[in-house]
Amino acid sequence: MDSGIAMAGQSGVTFAAADRSPAAWVRVSERVALYLRALGIEDPLHRERLLVRIQQRWEARVSAVPLEDPVEAGIEEAYTLLDTWLCAELDITGEVDALFTARAAVLSGAVPNWTGRFAGVSGESIAAQVRAAGVQPEPEPAPLDMEPSTINLCCHDLGRRITGALRVLAGNEPAAAPPRKEQPR
Amino acid sequence: MTSESRIGIMGHHYRRILFFLLVLLTTLGAMSLLSVAFQDGGTRPHELVMLGLYAILTLWISASFWTATIGFAMLVTGRDHYAIANADTRAVGAAPSGPFKTALVMPVYNEDPVRVFAGLRAMWQSLVETGQQDGFEVFVVSDTRDPDIWVEEELLWRRWAKEMGHPARVFYRNRVENTSRKSGNIADFCRRWGGRYRYMIVLDADSIMAGDTLVEMVARMERNPKVALIQVPPVPVNRSSLFSRMLQFAGSLYGRMFTAGLSYWQLGTSNFWGHNAIIRVKPFADHCGLPKLPGREPFGGEILSHDFVEAALLRRAGWRVWLAYDLGGSYEEIPPTLIDYAKRDRRWCQGNLQHSRLVFARGFKPLSRIHFAMGVMSYMASPLWLIFLVVTGVAAYFQSLVEPVYFFGNNILPVWPETYTVEMTTVLWVTLTMLFLPKILALVLLAAKPALSRQFGGLVRATLSVLTESLFSVLLAPVLMLFQSKFVLAILLRQNVGWPAQQRGDHQTGFAEAFGTHLSHTLIAVVVGFLSYRYVPSFFWWFTPVLAGLALSIPVSMITSRVWLGQLARRAGIFLTPEETAQPRVLQLLEQNLERAGTPLCTTATGGDLWYRAVVDPCAYALHASLLPDETPNRRRRHYLEGLIFQLQDEGLGSLKPNEKRALVSHRDGLFELHTLLWAAAQPPSAGQIAGVAANSGTVHQ
């Protein structure tokens, strides 16, 4: 997910070196918990379970990349956790479009009880429901060739053609035609 | 089974010969009357100009007149041996064609998504009521650039697609670059998915078609394998202002005569009107890729009015193009006010003028050339009328300076100057007849068909409607003449007239807007009126209908835009149309869908800046990201996006232009960065607010 697009640190926002302390995580976890609620995870138990896993990922990450914004790293880890779970649940590792469709399906609220499965509380697979809730925006490609047709305009370059004909009539050697700026079609 | 010849060649010759003979004879007759009046003392240069202009304009109006008259005869008699409705040109014993699909293709560009999806849903519901929906799929091909409208389209598509369930029947895509506008949009659809469909029914944002019409269009194409396109004339509906109800009435009553007449002489070389038409996809893809015309705009570059050209290309390739004038259930919505109508004209004008280059292009059928010429004339007629009026006024002035001489040489008796009042009056009456007789014929049609008459409110009310419409036509015509003349001139001078986007829904023209738009018309009326009254008083009185329209343009523009007047007229049974008398089912469904439009899918993503919600609201964000192409922006693009993110952080939401907002939400990676950045800001994001981001600058996270 690292596109290289400038992050807050480059825009004049400065961050202290990574802090893995429990106090730092408390501040991060408040925002991550808020984010999990925005994802539709309303059950406090589910959120609690997920926060534990996100914390583990976050700690590993901030120690490896010390100058990152810790809150942003926490949000990213929450999202990455969701993607990892979806890939595993649907067995779609590497299928980017399928992952995005599945993510849109669960976050639209079309899959009941997905948060329990995501949090590891429910043992029953919901792969079928996620797939059923996914909506295909475009059908499979069925391409046709569609090349621009040729339209020969009758009077295009008429002046040039008349001049050329007059030159020939006058006995002048027809000069090599200069390249046209634009070919008539 | 109808033989090939029934929609083939045999009938074409005598119909076209008859039509063009009538047009030509009418024009020659009118010209001969005028030239008799001019030949006194030799024809002067300005008279030659007038004669030339009159010839062109008479050709134009007599073609319309005879089209309407023939259409009237066809509708009264109910006879049309060559109509596509009855044709079946399949070879005897031909193999069954096998299963196929038809796409309802809705190209949109910054249109009201609620109306677009309500219309599509109504069409689909109507199709479901026929029980024939299995062969159809809906495809919204969006060229929308406005980021808020883009996101709303996605949300509305997702909600509908979710309701439709599996298998997926409604698709959506937003084009990354809107190259070549609508024609490029359709071409992109054909290139990517054309092989999936045998037919596509091309719609417009404000068009709507009944399910049984859609089914019948497909059936007619199946019965006629050499037909590549059938255009079903759309009837204007659903507007309430006085102006639009007049147009709806005229379109519904006179329109049916004109389309029947057009079909009479155009037959299998009819035209494409851009929407509400079914197209055979394969030949369309094979022959209708549009080239750029050589040279600069306005006449070079991309072909703007693509529909005429596509029909001509299909005909050039040997495919037939028909007008199904008999098929109902095809509707469109029209501009609600005179000013909006003029704005639409401005958009269409350039494309039609561009066709002047194609009239003599090689390979097109003669009738296709006539379509191009008619398209050009639909806008050139205005400046030509204007020049004709000016030249007539100047000629009248010089005529008024000539003192009559009654006694020559030794003549005892006075020699009275020869007058041509009879000829000139006849010319005027011929012209007026050609303009107004179709309206009278429409009333005769209603008298002959009582059932139809009832749909228009009965003969008395229809007569009142025709009279009122004619009065307003007289008042509006000079205003439209000046509008169109201005547009033509501006295009020829490569100047931007500067019209804002057209508003489609009902709204009313206020005084400031009317004053700003029509002040020049009023001033022209005052100045020309004064000059003609002062110097050519005899001409002034002839000129009063034109002057009245211009002088009253401000109040007329305001009054005709009034919705309450339109509704009052409706209650009085004036300008009633069959669609108002008994609302078709598909229009009822549209109305219901608009009332029930409700909230899009992600419930928190309503109102405010939708594009911003697509960044921060996880539901809208996930949906939007899922519809973006899976591609990583190149280095240059990434730097551009970085700059926009800095701008967003430093200067807030308001600093971004629509195209910049669109850029920010056009790449999955960039969108994710923005999403997490906003969620990590000092203040958590809330819909429609960016304070948290702005406040983030300089914040130190400990």
PDB file of C-alpha atoms in Angstrom, chain B residues 250-383:
ATOM      1  CA  ALA B 250     -46.262  20.957 -30.406  1.00  0.00           C
ATOM      2  CA  GLY B 251     -43.851  18.028 -30.274  1.00  0.00           C
ATOM      3  CA  SER B 252     -46.609  15.572 -29.583  1.00  0.00           C
ATOM      4  CA  LEU B 253     -49.197  16.889 -32.059  1.00  0.00           C
ATOM      5  CA  TYR B 254     -47.176  18.258 -34.972  1.00  0.00           C
ATOM      6  CA  GLY B 255     -44.242  15.973 -34.237  1.00  0.00           C
ATOM      7  CA  ARG B 256     -46.203  12.855 -35.150  1.00  0.00           C
ATOM      8  CA  MET B 257     -46.985  14.306 -38.576  1.00  0.00           C
ATOM      9  CA  PHE B 258     -43.421  15.353 -39.191  1.00  0.00           C
ATOM     10  CA  THR B 259     -41.949  12.002 -38.192  1.00  0.00           C
ATOM     11  CA  ALA B 260     -44.453  10.113 -40.340  1.00  0.00           C
ATOM     12  CA  GLY B 261     -43.588  12.398 -43.237  1.00  0.00           C
ATOM     13  CA  LEU B 262     -39.866  11.981 -42.664  1.00  0.00           C
ATOM     14  CA  SER B 263     -40.250   8.230 -42.670  1.00  0.00           C
ATOM     15  CA  TYR B 264     -42.230   8.451 -45.918  1.00  0.00           C
ATOM     16  CA  TRP B 265     -39.362   9.863 -47.943  1.00  0.00           C
ATOM     17  CA  GLN B 266     -36.351   8.803 -45.911  1.00  0.00           C
ATOM     18  CA  LEU B 267     -37.326   5.131 -45.582  1.00  0.00           C
ATOM     19  CA  GLY B 268     -34.185   3.040 -45.005  1.00  0.00           C
ATOM     20  CA  THR B 269     -31.928   6.104 -45.094  1.00  0.00           C
ATOM     21  CA  SER B 270     -33.342   7.762 -42.040  1.00  0.00           C
ATOM     22  CA  ASN B 271     -31.269   9.516 -39.459  1.00  0.00           C
ATOM     23  CA  PHE B 272     -29.949   8.880 -35.964  1.00  0.00           C
ATOM     24  CA  TRP B 273     -30.996  11.446 -33.367  1.00  0.00           C
ATOM     25  CA  GLY B 274     -28.403  10.432 -30.793  1.00  0.00           C
ATOM     26  CA  HIS B 275     -30.634   8.562 -28.361  1.00  0.00           C
ATOM     27  CA  ASN B 276     -33.805   6.462 -28.046  1.00  0.00           C
ATOM     28  CA  ALA B 277     -32.543   4.263 -30.855  1.00  0.00           C
ATOM     29  CA  ILE B 278     -31.542   0.628 -31.149  1.00  0.00           C
ATOM     30  CA  ILE B 279     -28.260  -0.119 -32.853  1.00  0.00           C
ATOM     31  CA  ARG B 280     -26.779  -3.355 -34.140  1.00  0.00           C
ATOM     32  CA  VAL B 281     -23.481  -3.332 -32.268  1.00  0.00           C
ATOM     33  CA  LYS B 282     -21.173  -5.185 -34.669  1.00  0.00           C
ATOM     34  CA  PRO B 283     -21.742  -3.027 -37.768  1.00  0.00           C
ATOM     35  CA  PHE B 284     -21.702   0.044 -35.558  1.00  0.00           C
ATOM     36  CA  ALA B 285     -18.259  -0.927 -34.281  1.00  0.00           C
ATOM     37  CA  ASP B 286     -17.107  -1.841 -37.779  1.00  0.00           C
ATOM     38  CA  HIS B 287     -18.147   1.394 -39.449  1.00  0.00           C
ATOM     39  CA  CYS B 288     -18.847   4.113 -36.910  1.00  0.00           C
ATOM     40  CA  GLY B 289     -15.437   4.809 -35.405  1.00  0.00           C
ATOM     41  CA  LEU B 290     -15.282   8.562 -35.874  1.00  0.00           C
ATOM     42  CA  PRO B 291     -12.146  10.193 -37.243  1.00  0.00           C
ATOM     43  CA  LYS B 292     -11.002  13.678 -36.410  1.00  0.00           C
ATOM     44  CA  LEU B 293     -11.655  16.100 -39.209  1.00  0.00           C
ATOM     45  CA  PRO B 294      -8.596  17.913 -40.535  1.00  0.00           C
ATOM     46  CA  GLY B 295      -8.149  21.515 -39.539  1.00  0.00           C
ATOM     47  CA  ARG B 296      -8.982  23.528 -36.492  1.00  0.00           C
ATOM     48  CA  GLU B 297     -12.260  23.968 -34.664  1.00  0.00           C
ATOM     49  CA  PRO B 298     -15.038  24.868 -35.263  1.00  0.00           C
ATOM     50  CA  PHE B 299     -15.018  22.904 -38.517  1.00  0.00           C
ATOM     51  CA  GLY B 300     -12.088  20.621 -37.826  1.00  0.00           C
ATOM     52  CA  GLY B 301     -11.179  18.349 -34.937  1.00  0.00           C
ATOM     53  CA  GLU B 302     -13.543  15.993 -33.205  1.00  0.00           C
ATOM     54  CA  ILE B 303     -16.931  15.433 -34.775  1.00  0.00           C
ATOM     55  CA  LEU B 304     -19.302  16.959 -32.258  1.00  0.00           C
ATOM     56  CA  SER B 305     -22.737  15.961 -33.542  1.00  0.00           C
ATOM     57  CA  HIS B 306     -21.857  12.342 -34.019  1.00  0.00           C
ATOM     58  CA  ASP B 307     -25.316  10.878 -34.582  1.00  0.00           C
ATOM     59  CA  PHE B 308     -25.885  12.122 -38.147  1.00  0.00           C
ATOM     60  CA  VAL B 309     -22.401  10.989 -39.111  1.00  0.00           C
ATOM     61  CA  GLU B 310     -22.866   7.541 -37.623  1.00  0.00           C
ATOM     62  CA  ALA B 311     -26.124   7.071 -39.529  1.00  0.00           C
ATOM     63  CA  ALA B 312     -24.401   8.201 -42.735  1.00  0.00           C
ATOM     64  CA  LEU B 313     -21.485   5.820 -42.135  1.00  0.00           C
ATOM     65  CA  LEU B 314     -23.856   2.913 -41.593  1.00  0.00           C
ATOM     66  CA  ARG B 315     -25.679   3.740 -44.806  1.00  0.00           C
ATOM     67  CA  ARG B 316     -22.394   4.124 -46.641  1.00  0.00           C
ATOM     68  CA  ALA B 317     -21.540   0.602 -45.573  1.00  0.00           C
ATOM     69  CA  GLY B 318     -24.840  -0.685 -46.949  1.00  0.00           C
ATOM     70  CA  TRP B 319     -26.773  -0.974 -43.675  1.00  0.00           C
ATOM     71  CA  ARG B 320     -30.253   0.459 -43.338  1.00  0.00           C
ATOM     72  CA  VAL B 321     -31.364   3.080 -40.872  1.00  0.00           C
ATOM     73  CA  TRP B 322     -35.074   3.424 -40.120  1.00  0.00           C
ATOM     74  CA  LEU B 323     -37.359   5.764 -38.277  1.00  0.00           C
ATOM     75  CA  ALA B 324     -40.066   3.884 -36.345  1.00  0.00           C
ATOM     76  CA  TYR B 325     -42.523   6.773 -36.229  1.00  0.00           C
ATOM     77  CA  ASP B 326     -45.387   4.461 -35.307  1.00  0.00           C
ATOM     78  CA  LEU B 327     -43.751   3.165 -32.153  1.00  0.00           C
ATOM     79  CA  GLY B 328     -44.803   4.968 -28.995  1.00  0.00           C
ATOM     80  CA  GLY B 329     -43.281   4.681 -25.545  1.00  0.00           C
ATOM     81  CA  SER B 330     -40.256   6.855 -26.300  1.00  0.00           C
ATOM     82  CA  TYR B 331     -39.882  10.025 -24.281  1.00  0.00           C
ATOM     83  CA  GLU B 332     -37.427  12.757 -23.447  1.00  0.00           C
ATOM     84  CA  GLU B 333     -37.398  15.828 -21.260  1.00  0.00           C
ATOM     85  CA  ILE B 334     -36.841  19.257 -22.723  1.00  0.00           C
ATOM     86  CA  PRO B 335     -35.438  22.568 -21.483  1.00  0.00           C
ATOM     87  CA  PRO B 336     -37.945  24.324 -19.228  1.00  0.00           C
ATOM     88  CA  THR B 337     -37.353  27.896 -20.375  1.00  0.00           C
ATOM     89  CA  LEU B 338     -36.565  29.867 -23.489  1.00  0.00           C
ATOM     90  CA  ILE B 339     -33.113  30.665 -22.168  1.00  0.00           C
ATOM     91  CA  ASP B 340     -32.339  27.006 -21.439  1.00  0.00           C
ATOM     92  CA  TYR B 341     -33.616  26.108 -24.876  1.00  0.00           C
ATOM     93  CA  ALA B 342     -31.194  28.599 -26.373  1.00  0.00           C
ATOM     94  CA  LYS B 343     -28.352  27.179 -24.283  1.00  0.00           C
ATOM     95  CA  ARG B 344     -29.039  23.746 -25.689  1.00  0.00           C
ATOM     96  CA  ASP B 345     -29.076  25.238 -29.172  1.00  0.00           C
ATOM     97  CA  ARG B 346     -25.679  26.750 -28.511  1.00  0.00           C
ATOM     98  CA  ARG B 347     -24.247  23.297 -27.772  1.00  0.00           C
ATOM     99  CA  TRP B 348     -25.822  21.724 -30.824  1.00  0.00           C
ATOM    100  CA  CYS B 349     -25.096  24.580 -33.215  1.00  0.00           C
ATOM    101  CA  GLN B 350     -21.363  24.003 -33.590  1.00  0.00           C
ATOM    102  CA  GLY B 351     -21.782  20.302 -34.255  1.00  0.00           C
ATOM    103  CA  ASN B 352     -24.387  20.912 -36.914  1.00  0.00           C
ATOM    104  CA  LEU B 353     -22.346  23.608 -38.644  1.00  0.00           C
ATOM    105  CA  GLN B 354     -19.412  21.211 -38.735  1.00  0.00           C
ATOM    106  CA  HIS B 355     -21.539  18.948 -40.942  1.00  0.00           C
ATOM    107  CA  SER B 356     -21.205  21.477 -43.753  1.00  0.00           C
ATOM    108  CA  ARG B 357     -17.826  19.875 -44.465  1.00  0.00           C
ATOM    109  CA  LEU B 358     -19.402  16.449 -44.775  1.00  0.00           C
ATOM    110  CA  VAL B 359     -22.108  17.356 -47.276  1.00  0.00           C
ATOM    111  CA  PHE B 360     -19.729  16.785 -50.166  1.00  0.00           C
ATOM    112  CA  ALA B 361     -17.464  14.168 -48.577  1.00  0.00           C
ATOM    113  CA  ARG B 362     -16.922  11.139 -50.758  1.00  0.00           C
ATOM    114  CA  GLY B 363     -18.960   7.990 -50.516  1.00  0.00           C
ATOM    115  CA  PHE B 364     -22.033   9.090 -48.591  1.00  0.00           C
ATOM    116  CA  LYS B 365     -25.537   8.367 -49.880  1.00  0.00           C
ATOM    117  CA  PRO B 366     -27.303  11.392 -51.408  1.00  0.00           C
ATOM    118  CA  LEU B 367     -29.915  11.304 -48.675  1.00  0.00           C
ATOM    119  CA  SER B 368     -27.225  11.309 -45.992  1.00  0.00           C
ATOM    120  CA  ARG B 369     -25.882  14.476 -47.601  1.00  0.00           C
ATOM    121  CA  ILE B 370     -29.367  15.948 -47.379  1.00  0.00           C
ATOM    122  CA  HIS B 371     -29.451  15.073 -43.664  1.00  0.00           C
ATOM    123  CA  PHE B 372     -26.176  16.926 -43.194  1.00  0.00           C
ATOM    124  CA  ALA B 373     -27.458  19.899 -45.176  1.00  0.00           C
ATOM    125  CA  MET B 374     -30.689  19.956 -43.176  1.00  0.00           C
ATOM    126  CA  GLY B 375     -28.698  19.869 -39.955  1.00  0.00           C
ATOM    127  CA  VAL B 376     -26.680  22.861 -41.116  1.00  0.00           C
ATOM    128  CA  MET B 377     -29.810  24.664 -42.253  1.00  0.00           C
ATOM    129  CA  SER B 378     -31.549  24.165 -38.939  1.00  0.00           C
ATOM    130  CA  TYR B 379     -29.127  26.775 -37.600  1.00  0.00           C
ATOM    131  CA  MET B 380     -28.108  28.672 -40.727  1.00  0.00           C
ATOM    132  CA  ALA B 381     -31.758  29.440 -41.500  1.00  0.00           C
ATOM    133  CA  SER B 382     -31.785  32.022 -38.699  1.00  0.00           C
ATOM    134  CA  PRO B 383     -28.934  34.212 -39.925  1.00  0.00           C
TER     135      PRO B 383
END
